[in-house]
Short mmCIF file of N, CA and C in Angstrom, two decimals:
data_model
loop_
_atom_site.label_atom_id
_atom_site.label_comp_id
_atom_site.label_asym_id
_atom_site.label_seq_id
_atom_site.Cartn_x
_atom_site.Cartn_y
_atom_site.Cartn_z
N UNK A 674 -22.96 -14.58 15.03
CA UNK A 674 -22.25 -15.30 14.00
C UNK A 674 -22.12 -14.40 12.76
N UNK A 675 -21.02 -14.79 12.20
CA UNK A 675 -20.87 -13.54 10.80
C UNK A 675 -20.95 -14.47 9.70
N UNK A 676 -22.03 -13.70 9.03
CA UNK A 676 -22.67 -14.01 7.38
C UNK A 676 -21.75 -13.99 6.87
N UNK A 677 -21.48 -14.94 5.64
CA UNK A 677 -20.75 -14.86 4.82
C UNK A 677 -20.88 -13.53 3.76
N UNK A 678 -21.68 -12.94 3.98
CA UNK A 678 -21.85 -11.65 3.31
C UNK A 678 -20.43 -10.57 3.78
N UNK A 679 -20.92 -10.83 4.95
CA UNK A 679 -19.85 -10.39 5.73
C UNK A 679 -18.21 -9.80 5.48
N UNK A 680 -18.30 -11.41 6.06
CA UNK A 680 -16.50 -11.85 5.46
C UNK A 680 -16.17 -11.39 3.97
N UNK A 681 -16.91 -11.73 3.44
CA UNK A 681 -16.79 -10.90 1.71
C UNK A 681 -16.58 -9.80 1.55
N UNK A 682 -17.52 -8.80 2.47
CA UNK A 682 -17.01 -7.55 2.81
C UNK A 682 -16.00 -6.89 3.17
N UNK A 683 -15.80 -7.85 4.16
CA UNK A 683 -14.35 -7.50 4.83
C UNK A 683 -13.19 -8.05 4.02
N UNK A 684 -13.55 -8.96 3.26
CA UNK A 684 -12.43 -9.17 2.78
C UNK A 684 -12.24 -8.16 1.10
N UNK A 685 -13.08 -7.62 0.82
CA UNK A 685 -12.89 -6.88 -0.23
C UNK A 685 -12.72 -5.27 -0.01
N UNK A 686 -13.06 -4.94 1.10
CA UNK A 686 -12.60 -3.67 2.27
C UNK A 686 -10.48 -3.66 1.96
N UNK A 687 -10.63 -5.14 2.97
CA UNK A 687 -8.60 -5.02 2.56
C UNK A 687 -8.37 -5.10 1.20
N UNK A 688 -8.62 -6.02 0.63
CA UNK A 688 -8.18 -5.83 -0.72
C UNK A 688 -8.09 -4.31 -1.24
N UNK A 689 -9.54 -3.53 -1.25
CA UNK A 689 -9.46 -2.43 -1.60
C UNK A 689 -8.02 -1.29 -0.62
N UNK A 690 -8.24 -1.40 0.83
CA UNK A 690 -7.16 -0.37 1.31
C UNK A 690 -5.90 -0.97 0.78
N UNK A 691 -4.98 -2.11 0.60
CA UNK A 691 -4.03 -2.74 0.38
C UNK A 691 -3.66 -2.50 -1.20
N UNK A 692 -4.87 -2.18 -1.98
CA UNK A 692 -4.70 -1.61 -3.44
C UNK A 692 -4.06 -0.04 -3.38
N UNK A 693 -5.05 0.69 -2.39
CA UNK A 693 -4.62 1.73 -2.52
C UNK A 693 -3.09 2.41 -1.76
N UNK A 694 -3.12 1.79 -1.02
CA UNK A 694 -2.07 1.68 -0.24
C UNK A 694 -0.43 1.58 -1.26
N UNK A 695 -0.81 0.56 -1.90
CA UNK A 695 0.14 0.35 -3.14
C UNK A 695 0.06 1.00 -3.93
N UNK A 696 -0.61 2.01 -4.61
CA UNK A 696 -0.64 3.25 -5.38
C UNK A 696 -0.15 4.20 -4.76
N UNK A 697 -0.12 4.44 -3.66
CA UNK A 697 0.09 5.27 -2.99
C UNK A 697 1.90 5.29 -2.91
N UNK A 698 2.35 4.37 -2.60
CA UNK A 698 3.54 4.03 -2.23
C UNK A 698 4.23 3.94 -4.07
N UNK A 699 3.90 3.17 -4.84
CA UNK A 699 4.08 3.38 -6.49
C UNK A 699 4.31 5.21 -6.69
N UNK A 700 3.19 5.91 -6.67
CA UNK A 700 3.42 7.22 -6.91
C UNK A 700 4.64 8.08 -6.29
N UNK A 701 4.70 7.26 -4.29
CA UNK A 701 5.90 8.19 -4.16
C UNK A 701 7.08 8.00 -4.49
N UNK A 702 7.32 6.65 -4.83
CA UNK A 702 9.07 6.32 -5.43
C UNK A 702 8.86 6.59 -6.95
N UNK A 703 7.69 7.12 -7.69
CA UNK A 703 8.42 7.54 -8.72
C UNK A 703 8.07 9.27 -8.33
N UNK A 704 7.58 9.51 -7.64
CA UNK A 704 8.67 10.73 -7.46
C UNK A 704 9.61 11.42 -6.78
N UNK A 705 10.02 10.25 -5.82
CA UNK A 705 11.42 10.30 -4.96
C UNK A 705 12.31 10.01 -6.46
N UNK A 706 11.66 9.50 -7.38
CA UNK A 706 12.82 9.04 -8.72
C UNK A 706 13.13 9.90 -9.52
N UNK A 707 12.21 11.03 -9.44
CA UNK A 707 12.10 12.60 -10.90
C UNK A 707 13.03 13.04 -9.73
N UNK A 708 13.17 13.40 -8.22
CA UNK A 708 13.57 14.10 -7.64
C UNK A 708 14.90 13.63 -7.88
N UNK A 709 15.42 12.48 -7.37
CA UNK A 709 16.74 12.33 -7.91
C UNK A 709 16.87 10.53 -8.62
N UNK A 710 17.43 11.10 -9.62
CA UNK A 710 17.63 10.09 -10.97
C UNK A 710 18.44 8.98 -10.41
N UNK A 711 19.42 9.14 -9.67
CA UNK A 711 20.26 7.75 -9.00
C UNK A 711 19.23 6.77 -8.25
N UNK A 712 18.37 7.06 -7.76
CA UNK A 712 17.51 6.22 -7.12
C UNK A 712 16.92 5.15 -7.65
N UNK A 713 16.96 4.32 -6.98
CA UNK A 713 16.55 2.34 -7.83
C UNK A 713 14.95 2.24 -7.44
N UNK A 714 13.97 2.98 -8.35
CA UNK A 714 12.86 2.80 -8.29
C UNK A 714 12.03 1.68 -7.52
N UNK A 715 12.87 0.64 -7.66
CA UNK A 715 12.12 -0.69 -6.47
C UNK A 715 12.52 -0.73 -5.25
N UNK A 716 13.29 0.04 -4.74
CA UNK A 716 13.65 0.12 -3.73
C UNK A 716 12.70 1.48 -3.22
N UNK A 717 12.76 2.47 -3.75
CA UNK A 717 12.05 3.45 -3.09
C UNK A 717 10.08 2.73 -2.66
N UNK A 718 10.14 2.07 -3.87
CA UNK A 718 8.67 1.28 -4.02
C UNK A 718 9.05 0.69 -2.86
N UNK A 719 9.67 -0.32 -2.14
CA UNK A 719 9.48 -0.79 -1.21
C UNK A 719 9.49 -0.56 -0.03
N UNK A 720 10.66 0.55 0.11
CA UNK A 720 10.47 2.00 1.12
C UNK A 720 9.32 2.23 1.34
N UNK A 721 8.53 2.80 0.83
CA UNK A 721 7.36 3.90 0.55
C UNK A 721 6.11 2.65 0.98
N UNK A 722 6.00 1.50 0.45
CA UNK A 722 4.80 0.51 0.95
C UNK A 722 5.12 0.44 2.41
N UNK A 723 6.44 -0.17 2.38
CA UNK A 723 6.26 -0.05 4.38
C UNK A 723 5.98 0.84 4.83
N UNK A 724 6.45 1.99 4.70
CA UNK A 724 5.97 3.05 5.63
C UNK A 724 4.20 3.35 5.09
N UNK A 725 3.14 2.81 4.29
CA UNK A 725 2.01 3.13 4.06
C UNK A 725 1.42 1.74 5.06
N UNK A 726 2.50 0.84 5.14
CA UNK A 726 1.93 -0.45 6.00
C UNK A 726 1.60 -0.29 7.34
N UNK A 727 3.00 0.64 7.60
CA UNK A 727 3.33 1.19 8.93
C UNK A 727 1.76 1.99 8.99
N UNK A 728 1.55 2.60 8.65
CA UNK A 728 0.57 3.67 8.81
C UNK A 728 -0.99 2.86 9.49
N UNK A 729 -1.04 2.02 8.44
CA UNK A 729 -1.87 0.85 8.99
C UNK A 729 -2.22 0.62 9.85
N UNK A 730 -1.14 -0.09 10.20
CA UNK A 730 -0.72 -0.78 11.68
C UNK A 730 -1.44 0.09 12.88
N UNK A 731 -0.71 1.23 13.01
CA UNK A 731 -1.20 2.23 13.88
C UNK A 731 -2.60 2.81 13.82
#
């Protein structure tokens, strides 16, 4: 049976990769954005999280 210690763990484990994950993906659309200026910063942001989601997954 799993302690609620546990689950706390695990659940502050994702929180933590899912934070970083999102920094990760933040940093590269703003610099897919210095690289070229036409680019719609929330879009590259959302680009860039899936493919760190993707990464995940696998």
């Amino acid at each position: 049976m799993t302690s609620e210690y546990d689950n706390k763990k695990r659940e502050t484990k994702n929180a933590l990769d899912e934070a970083g994950d999102k920094l990760k993906a933040g940093a590269k659309a703003v610099a897919n954005k210095i690289d070229d200026t036409d680019r719609d910063i929330d879009t590259e942001y959302k680009k860039e999280k899936l493919k760190e989601e993707a990464k995940d997954t696998f």
